[in-house]
PDB file of C-alpha atoms in Angstrom:
ATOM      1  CA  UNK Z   1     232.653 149.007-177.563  1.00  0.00           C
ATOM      2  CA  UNK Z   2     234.965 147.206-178.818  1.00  0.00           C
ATOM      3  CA  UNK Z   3     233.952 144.116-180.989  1.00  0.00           C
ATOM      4  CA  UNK Z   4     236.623 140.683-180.786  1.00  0.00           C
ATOM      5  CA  UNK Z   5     235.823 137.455-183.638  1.00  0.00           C
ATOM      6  CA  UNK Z   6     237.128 133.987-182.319  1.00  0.00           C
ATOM      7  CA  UNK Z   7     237.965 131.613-184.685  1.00  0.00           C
ATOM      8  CA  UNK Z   8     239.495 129.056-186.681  1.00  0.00           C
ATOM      9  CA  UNK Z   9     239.008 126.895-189.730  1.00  0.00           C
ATOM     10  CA  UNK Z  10     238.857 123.756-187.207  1.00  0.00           C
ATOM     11  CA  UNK Z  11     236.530 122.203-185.138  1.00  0.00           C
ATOM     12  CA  UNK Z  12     237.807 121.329-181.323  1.00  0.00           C
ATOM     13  CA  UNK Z  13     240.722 123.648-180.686  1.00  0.00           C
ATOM     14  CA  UNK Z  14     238.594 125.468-178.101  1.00  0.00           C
ATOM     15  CA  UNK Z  15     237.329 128.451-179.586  1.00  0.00           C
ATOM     16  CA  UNK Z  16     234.403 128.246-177.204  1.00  0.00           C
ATOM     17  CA  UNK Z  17     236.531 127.445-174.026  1.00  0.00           C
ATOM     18  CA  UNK Z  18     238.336 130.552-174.764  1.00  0.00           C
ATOM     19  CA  UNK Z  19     235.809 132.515-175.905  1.00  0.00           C
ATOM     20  CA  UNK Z  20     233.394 132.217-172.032  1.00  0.00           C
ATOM     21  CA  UNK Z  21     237.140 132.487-170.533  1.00  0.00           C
ATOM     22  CA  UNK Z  22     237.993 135.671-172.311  1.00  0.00           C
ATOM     23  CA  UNK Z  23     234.489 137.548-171.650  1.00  0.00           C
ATOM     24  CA  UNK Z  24     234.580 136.555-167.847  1.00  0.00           C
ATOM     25  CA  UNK Z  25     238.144 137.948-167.877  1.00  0.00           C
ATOM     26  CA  UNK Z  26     236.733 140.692-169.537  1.00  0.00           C
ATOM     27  CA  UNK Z  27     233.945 140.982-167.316  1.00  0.00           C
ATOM     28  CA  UNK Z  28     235.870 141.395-163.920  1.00  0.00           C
ATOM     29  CA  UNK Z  29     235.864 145.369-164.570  1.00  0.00           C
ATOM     30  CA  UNK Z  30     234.284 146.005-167.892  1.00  0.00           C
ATOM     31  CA  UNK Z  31     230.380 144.903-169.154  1.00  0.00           C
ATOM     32  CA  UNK Z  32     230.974 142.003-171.780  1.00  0.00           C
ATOM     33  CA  UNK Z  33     228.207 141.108-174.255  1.00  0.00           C
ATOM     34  CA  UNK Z  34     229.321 137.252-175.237  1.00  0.00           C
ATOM     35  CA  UNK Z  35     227.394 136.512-178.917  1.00  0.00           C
ATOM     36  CA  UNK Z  36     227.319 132.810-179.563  1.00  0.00           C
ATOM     37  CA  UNK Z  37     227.760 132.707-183.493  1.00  0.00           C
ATOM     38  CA  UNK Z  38     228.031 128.739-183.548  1.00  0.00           C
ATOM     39  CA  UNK Z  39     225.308 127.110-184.698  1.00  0.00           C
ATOM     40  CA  UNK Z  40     225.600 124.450-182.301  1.00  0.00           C
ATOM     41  CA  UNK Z  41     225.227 126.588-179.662  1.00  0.00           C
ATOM     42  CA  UNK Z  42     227.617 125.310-176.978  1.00  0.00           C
ATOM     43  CA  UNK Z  43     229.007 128.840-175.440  1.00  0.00           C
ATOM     44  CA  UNK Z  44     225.163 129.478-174.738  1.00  0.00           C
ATOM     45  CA  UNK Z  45     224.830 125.734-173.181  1.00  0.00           C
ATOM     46  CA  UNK Z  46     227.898 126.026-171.045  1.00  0.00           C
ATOM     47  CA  UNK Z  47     226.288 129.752-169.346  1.00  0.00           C
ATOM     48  CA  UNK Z  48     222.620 129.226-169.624  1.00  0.00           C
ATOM     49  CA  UNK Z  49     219.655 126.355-168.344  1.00  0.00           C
ATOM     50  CA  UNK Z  50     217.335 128.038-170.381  1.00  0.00           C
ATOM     51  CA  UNK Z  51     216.743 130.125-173.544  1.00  0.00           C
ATOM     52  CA  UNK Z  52     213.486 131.919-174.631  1.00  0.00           C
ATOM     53  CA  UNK Z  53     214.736 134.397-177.620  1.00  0.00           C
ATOM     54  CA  UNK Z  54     218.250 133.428-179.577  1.00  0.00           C
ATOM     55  CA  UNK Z  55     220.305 135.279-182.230  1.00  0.00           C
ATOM     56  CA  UNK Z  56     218.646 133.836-184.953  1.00  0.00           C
ATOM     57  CA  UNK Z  57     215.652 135.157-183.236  1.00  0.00           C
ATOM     58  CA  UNK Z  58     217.271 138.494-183.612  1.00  0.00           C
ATOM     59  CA  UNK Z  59     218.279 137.974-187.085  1.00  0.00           C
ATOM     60  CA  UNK Z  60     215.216 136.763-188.422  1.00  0.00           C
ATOM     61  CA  UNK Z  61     213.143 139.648-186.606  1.00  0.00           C
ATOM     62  CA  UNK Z  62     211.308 137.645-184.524  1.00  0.00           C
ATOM     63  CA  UNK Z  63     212.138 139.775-181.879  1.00  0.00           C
ATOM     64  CA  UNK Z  64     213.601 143.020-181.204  1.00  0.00           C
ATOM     65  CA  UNK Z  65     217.296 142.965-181.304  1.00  0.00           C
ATOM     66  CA  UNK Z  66     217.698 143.411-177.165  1.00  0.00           C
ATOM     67  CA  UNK Z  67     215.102 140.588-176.289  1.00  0.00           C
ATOM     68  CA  UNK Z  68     218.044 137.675-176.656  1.00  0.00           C
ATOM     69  CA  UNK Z  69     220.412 139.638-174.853  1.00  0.00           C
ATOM     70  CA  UNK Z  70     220.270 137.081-171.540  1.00  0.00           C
ATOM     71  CA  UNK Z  71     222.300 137.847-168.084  1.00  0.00           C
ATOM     72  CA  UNK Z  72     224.641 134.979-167.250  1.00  0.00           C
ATOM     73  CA  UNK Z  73     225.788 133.633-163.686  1.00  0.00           C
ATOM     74  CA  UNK Z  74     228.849 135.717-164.362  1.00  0.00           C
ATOM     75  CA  UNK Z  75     228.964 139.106-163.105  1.00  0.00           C
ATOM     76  CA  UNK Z  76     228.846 141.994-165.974  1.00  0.00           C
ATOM     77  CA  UNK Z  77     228.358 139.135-168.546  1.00  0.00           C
ATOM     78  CA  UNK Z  78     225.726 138.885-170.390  1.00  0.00           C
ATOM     79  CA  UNK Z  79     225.157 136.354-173.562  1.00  0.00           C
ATOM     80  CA  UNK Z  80     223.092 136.294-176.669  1.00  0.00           C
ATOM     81  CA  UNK Z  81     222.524 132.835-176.764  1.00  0.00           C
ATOM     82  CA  UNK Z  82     221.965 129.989-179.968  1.00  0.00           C
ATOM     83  CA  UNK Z  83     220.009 127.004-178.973  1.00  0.00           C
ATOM     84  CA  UNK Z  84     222.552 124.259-178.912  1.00  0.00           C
ATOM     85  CA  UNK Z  85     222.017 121.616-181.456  1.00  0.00           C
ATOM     86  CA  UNK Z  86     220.912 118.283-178.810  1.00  0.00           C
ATOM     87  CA  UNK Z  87     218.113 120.405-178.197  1.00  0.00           C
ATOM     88  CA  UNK Z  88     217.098 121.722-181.164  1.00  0.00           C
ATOM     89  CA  UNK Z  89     218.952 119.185-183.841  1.00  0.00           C
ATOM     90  CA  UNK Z  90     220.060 120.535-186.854  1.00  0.00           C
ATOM     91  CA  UNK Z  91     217.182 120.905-189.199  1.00  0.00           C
ATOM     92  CA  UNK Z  92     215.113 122.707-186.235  1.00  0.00           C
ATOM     93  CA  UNK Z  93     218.657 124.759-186.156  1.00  0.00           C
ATOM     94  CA  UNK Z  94     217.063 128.666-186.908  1.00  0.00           C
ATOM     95  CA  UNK Z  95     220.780 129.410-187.174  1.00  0.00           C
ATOM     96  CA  UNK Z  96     221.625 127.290-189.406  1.00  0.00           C
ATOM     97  CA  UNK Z  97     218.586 128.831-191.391  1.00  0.00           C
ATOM     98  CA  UNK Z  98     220.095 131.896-191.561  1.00  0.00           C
ATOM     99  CA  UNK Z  99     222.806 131.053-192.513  1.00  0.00           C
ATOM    100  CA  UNK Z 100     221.625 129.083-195.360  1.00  0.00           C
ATOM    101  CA  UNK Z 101     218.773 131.135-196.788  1.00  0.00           C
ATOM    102  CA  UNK Z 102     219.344 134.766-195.824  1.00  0.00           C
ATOM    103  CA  UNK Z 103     223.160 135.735-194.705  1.00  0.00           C
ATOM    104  CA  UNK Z 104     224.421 136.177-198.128  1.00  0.00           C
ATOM    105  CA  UNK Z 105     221.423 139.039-198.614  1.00  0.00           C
ATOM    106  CA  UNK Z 106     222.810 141.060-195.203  1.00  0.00           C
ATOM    107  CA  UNK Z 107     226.355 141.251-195.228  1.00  0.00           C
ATOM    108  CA  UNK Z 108     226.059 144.194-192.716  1.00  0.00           C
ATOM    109  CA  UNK Z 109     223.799 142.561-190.280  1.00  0.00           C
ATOM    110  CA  UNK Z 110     226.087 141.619-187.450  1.00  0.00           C
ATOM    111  CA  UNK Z 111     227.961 144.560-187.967  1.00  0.00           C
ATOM    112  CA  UNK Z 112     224.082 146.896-187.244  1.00  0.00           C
ATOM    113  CA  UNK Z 113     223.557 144.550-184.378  1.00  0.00           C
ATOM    114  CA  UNK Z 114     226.789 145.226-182.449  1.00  0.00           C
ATOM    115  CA  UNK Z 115     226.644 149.272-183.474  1.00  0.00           C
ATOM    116  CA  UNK Z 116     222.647 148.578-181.358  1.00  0.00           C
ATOM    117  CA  UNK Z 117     225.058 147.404-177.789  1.00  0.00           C
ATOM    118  CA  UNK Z 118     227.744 150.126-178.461  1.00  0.00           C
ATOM    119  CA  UNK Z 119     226.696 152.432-175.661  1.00  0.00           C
ATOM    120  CA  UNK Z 120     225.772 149.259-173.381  1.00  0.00           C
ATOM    121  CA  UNK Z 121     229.062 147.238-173.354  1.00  0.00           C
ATOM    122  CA  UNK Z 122     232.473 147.810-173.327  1.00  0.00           C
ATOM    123  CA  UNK Z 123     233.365 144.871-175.000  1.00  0.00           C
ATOM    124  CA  UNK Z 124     231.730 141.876-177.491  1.00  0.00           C
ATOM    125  CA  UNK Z 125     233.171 138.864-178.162  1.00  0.00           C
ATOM    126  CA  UNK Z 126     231.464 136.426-181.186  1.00  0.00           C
ATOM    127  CA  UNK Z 127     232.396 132.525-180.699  1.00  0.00           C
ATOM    128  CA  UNK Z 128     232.725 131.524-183.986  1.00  0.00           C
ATOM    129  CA  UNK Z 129     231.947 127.656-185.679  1.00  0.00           C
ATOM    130  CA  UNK Z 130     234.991 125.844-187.975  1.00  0.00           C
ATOM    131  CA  UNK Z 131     233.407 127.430-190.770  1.00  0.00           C
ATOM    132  CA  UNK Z 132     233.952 130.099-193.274  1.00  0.00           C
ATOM    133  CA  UNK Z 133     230.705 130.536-194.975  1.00  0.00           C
ATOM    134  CA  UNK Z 134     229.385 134.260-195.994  1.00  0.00           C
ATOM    135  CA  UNK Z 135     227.488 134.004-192.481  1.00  0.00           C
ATOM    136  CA  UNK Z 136     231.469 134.218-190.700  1.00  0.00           C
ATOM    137  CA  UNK Z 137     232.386 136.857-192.918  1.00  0.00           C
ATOM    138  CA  UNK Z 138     229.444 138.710-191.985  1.00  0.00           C
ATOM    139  CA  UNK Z 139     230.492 138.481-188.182  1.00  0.00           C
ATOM    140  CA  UNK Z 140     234.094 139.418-188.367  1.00  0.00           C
ATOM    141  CA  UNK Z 141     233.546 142.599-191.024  1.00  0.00           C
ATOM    142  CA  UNK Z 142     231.816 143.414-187.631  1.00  0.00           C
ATOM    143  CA  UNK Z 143     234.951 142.784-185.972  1.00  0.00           C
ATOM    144  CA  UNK Z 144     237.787 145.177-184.814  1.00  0.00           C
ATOM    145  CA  UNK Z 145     240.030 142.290-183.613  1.00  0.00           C
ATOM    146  CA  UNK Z 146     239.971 138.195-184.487  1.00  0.00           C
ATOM    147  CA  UNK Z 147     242.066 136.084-182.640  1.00  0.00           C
ATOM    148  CA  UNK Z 148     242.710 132.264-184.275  1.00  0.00           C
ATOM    149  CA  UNK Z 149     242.212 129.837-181.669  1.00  0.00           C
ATOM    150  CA  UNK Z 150     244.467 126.383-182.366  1.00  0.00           C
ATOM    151  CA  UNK Z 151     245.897 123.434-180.703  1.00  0.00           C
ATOM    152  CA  UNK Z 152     249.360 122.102-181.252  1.00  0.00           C
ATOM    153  CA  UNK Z 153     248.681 119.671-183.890  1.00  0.00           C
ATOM    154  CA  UNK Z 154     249.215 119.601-187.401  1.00  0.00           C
ATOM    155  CA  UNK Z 155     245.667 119.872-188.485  1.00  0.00           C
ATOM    156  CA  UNK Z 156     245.985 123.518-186.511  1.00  0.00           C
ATOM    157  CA  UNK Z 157     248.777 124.372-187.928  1.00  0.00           C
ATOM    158  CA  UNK Z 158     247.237 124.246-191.407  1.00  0.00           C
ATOM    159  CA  UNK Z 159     244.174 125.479-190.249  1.00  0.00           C
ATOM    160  CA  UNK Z 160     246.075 128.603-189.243  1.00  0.00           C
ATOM    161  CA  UNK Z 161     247.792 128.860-192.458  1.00  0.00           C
ATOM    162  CA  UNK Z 162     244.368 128.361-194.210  1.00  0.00           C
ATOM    163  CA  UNK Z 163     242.501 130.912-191.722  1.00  0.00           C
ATOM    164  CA  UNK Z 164     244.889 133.465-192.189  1.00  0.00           C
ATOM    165  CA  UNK Z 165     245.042 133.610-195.925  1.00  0.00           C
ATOM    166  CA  UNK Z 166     240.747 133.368-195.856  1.00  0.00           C
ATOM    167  CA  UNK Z 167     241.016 136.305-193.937  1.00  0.00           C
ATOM    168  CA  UNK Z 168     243.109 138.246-196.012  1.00  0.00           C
ATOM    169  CA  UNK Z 169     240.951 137.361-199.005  1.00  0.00           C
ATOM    170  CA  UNK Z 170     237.756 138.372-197.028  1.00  0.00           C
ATOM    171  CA  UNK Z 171     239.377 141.839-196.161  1.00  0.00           C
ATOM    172  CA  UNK Z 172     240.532 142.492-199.631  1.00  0.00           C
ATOM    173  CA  UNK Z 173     237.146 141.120-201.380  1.00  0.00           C
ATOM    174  CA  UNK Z 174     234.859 143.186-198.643  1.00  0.00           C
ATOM    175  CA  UNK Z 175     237.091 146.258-198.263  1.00  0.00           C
ATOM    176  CA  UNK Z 176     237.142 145.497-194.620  1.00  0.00           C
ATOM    177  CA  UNK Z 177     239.929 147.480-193.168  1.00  0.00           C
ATOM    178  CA  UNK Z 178     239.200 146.364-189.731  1.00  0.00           C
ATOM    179  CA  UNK Z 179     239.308 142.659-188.255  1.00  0.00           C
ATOM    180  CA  UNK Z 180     243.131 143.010-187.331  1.00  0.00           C
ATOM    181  CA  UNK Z 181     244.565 139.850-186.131  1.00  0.00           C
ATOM    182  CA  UNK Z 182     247.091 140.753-183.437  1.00  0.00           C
ATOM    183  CA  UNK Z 183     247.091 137.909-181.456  1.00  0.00           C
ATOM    184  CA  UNK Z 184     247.215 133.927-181.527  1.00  0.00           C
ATOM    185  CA  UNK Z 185     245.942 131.623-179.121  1.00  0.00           C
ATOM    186  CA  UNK Z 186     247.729 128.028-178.600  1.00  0.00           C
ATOM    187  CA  UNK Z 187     245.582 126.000-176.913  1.00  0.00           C
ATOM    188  CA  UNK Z 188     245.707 123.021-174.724  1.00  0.00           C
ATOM    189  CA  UNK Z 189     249.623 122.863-174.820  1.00  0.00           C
ATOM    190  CA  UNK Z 190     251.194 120.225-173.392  1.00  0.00           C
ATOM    191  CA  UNK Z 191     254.882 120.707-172.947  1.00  0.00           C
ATOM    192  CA  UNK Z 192     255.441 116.977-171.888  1.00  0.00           C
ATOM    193  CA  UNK Z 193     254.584 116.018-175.885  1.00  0.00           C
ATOM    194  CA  UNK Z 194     257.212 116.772-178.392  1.00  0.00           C
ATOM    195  CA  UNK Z 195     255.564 117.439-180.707  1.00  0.00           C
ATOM    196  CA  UNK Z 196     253.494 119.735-178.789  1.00  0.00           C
ATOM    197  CA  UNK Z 197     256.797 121.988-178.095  1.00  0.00           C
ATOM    198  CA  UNK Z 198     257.756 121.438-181.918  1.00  0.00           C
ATOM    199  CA  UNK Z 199     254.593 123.166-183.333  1.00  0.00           C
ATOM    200  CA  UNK Z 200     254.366 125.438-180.513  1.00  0.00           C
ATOM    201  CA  UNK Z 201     258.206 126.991-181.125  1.00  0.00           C
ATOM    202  CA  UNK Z 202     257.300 126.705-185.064  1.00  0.00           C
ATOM    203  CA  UNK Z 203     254.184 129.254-184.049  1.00  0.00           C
ATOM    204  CA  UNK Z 204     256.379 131.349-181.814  1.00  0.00           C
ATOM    205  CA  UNK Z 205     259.243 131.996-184.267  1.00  0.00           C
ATOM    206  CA  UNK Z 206     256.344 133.129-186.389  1.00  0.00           C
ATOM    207  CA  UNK Z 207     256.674 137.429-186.624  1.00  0.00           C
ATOM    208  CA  UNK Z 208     253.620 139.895-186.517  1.00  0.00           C
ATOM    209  CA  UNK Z 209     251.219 139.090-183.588  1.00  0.00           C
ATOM    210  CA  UNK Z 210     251.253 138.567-180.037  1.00  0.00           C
ATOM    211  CA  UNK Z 211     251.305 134.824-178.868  1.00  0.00           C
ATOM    212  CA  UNK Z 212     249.232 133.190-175.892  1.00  0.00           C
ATOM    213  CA  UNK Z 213     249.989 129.828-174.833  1.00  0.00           C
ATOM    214  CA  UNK Z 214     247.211 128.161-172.959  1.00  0.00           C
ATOM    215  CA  UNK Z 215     247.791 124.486-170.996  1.00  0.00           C
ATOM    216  CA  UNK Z 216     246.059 121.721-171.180  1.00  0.00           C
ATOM    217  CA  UNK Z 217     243.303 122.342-168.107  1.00  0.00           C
ATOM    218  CA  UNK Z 218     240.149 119.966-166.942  1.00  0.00           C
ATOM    219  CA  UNK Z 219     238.875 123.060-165.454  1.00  0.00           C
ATOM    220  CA  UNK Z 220     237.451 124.564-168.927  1.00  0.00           C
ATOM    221  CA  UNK Z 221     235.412 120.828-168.860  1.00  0.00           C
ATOM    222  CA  UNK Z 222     234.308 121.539-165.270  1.00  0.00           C
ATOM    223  CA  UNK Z 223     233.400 124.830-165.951  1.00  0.00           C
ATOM    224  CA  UNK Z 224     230.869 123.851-169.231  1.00  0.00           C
ATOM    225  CA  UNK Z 225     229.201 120.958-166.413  1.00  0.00           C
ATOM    226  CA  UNK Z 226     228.759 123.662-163.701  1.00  0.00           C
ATOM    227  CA  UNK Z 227     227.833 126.634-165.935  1.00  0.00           C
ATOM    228  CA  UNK Z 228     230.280 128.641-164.484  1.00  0.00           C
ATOM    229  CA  UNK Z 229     233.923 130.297-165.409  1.00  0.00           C
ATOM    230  CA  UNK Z 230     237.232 128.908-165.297  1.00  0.00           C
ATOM    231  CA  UNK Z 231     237.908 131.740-163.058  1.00  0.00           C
ATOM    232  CA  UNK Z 232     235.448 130.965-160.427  1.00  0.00           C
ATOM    233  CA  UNK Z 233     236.390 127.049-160.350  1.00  0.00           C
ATOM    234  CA  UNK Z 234     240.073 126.497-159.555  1.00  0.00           C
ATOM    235  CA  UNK Z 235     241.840 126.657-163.184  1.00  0.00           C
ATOM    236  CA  UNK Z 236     245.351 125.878-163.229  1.00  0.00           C
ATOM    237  CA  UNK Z 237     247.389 128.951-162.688  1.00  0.00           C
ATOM    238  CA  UNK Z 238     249.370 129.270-166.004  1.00  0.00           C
ATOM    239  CA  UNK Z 239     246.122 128.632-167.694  1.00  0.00           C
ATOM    240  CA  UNK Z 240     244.729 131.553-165.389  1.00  0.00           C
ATOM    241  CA  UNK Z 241     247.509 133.719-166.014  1.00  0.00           C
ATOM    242  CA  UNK Z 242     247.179 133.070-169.849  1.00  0.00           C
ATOM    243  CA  UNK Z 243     243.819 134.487-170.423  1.00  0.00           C
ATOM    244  CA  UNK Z 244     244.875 137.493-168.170  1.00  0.00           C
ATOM    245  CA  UNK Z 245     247.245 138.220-170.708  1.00  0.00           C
ATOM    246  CA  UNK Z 246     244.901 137.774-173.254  1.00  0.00           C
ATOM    247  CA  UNK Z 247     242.436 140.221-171.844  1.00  0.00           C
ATOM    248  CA  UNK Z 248     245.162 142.646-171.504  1.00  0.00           C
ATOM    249  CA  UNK Z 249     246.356 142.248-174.937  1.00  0.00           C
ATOM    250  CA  UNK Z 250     242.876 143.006-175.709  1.00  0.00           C
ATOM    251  CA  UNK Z 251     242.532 145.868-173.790  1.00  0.00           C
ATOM    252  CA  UNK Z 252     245.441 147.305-175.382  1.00  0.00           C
TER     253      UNK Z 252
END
């Protein structure tokens, strides 16, 4: 199995668009395991009406490590959901718990849990929050691939700066020799804004991963409203043919 981190410094670049895009990409031939890491739990709102067990559930032992593991509308994906945050608000937030109280103790955990799905799924993909707390470093020492997520806007652009050198400190400080980054995903492009293109050709000049551009598309906010995919709802087709390539960079 092979285990991908989303992410980024950044709140609202999309992580979690791309993130349910990517595993239903993923999940046209292969069996995709989509781990919502974000405390505020909006991968697992935009696949699932209801959750009984979540990965807090998991992490706490509250349950075995299987019982959040919940099959999504999607076929071959299935998610292990958080509860998103309007429904549980933040101090009722058992992720947020963890991450708090107890991730600083485990900083194998995530990396046990995915090793538990290895023989199940061919592929798991963690949606990440704009954080970089010991909880994130615990999910992408798990990781054999993390892919930044950003939008063409300054903010990004530093974000990406900043991600990449936490990243490189995290490896270094944990002895992680995995969590490659091979790939960058520009998100929400809009080539009719200048500065759009500027920050977007200042990113592609930029040597030693594989770029993805994805367009601007109200099809990942239709998606979220009908719990579906992009894929199964009309998405542009340069945003379609954008997270093709991004499953095939994957894929290798």
């Amino acid at each position: 199995m092979k285990v991908i981190g989303l992410g980024l410094q950044k709140g609202g670049v999309g992580k979690t668009s791309i993130s349910v895009a990517l595993a239903a990409e993923l999940a046209k031939d292969s069996k995709v395991l989509l781990i919502d890491a974000d405390p505020q739990g909006n991968a697992s709102g935009a696949l699932l009406k209801e959750i009984d067990f979540e990965l807090a559930d998991a992490l706490l032992n509250n349950c075995t490590a299987d019982q959040p593991v919940t099959k999504t509308g999607i076929q071959n994906l299935w998610i292990m959901p958080t509860k998103p945050l309007e429904t549980e608000g933040k101090e009722k937030s058992k992720l947020r718990v963890y991450k708090k109280n107890v991730a600083s103790d485990e900083p194998f955990v995530m990396d046990d849990l995915t090793k538990e799905f290895a023989e199940d799924f061919d592929f798991c993909i963690f949606d990440t929050s704009p954080d970089f707390s010991t909880f994130e470093e615990n999910v992408f020492y798990a990781c054999d691939e993390i892919i930044p997520v950003m939008k063409c806007d300054t903010f990004s652009a530093d974000g990406l700066t900043i991600f990449m050198e936490n990243i490189n400190d995290f490896k270094r400080r944990r002895r992680c020799e995995k969590a490659l980054i091979k790939t960058v995903v520009i998100n929400e492009h809009n080539a009719s804004f200048a500065l759009d293109t500027n920050i977007k050709n200042a990113i592609m000049n930029q040597s030693g991963y594989n770029k993805i551009i994805v367009p601007q598309d109200q099809a990942f906010k239709k998606a979220q409203a009908y719990q579906t995919s992009i894929q199964e709802i009309g998405a542009k087709a340069n945003t379609l043919k954008a997270i093709a390539e991004l499953a095939k960079a994957i894929k290798g």
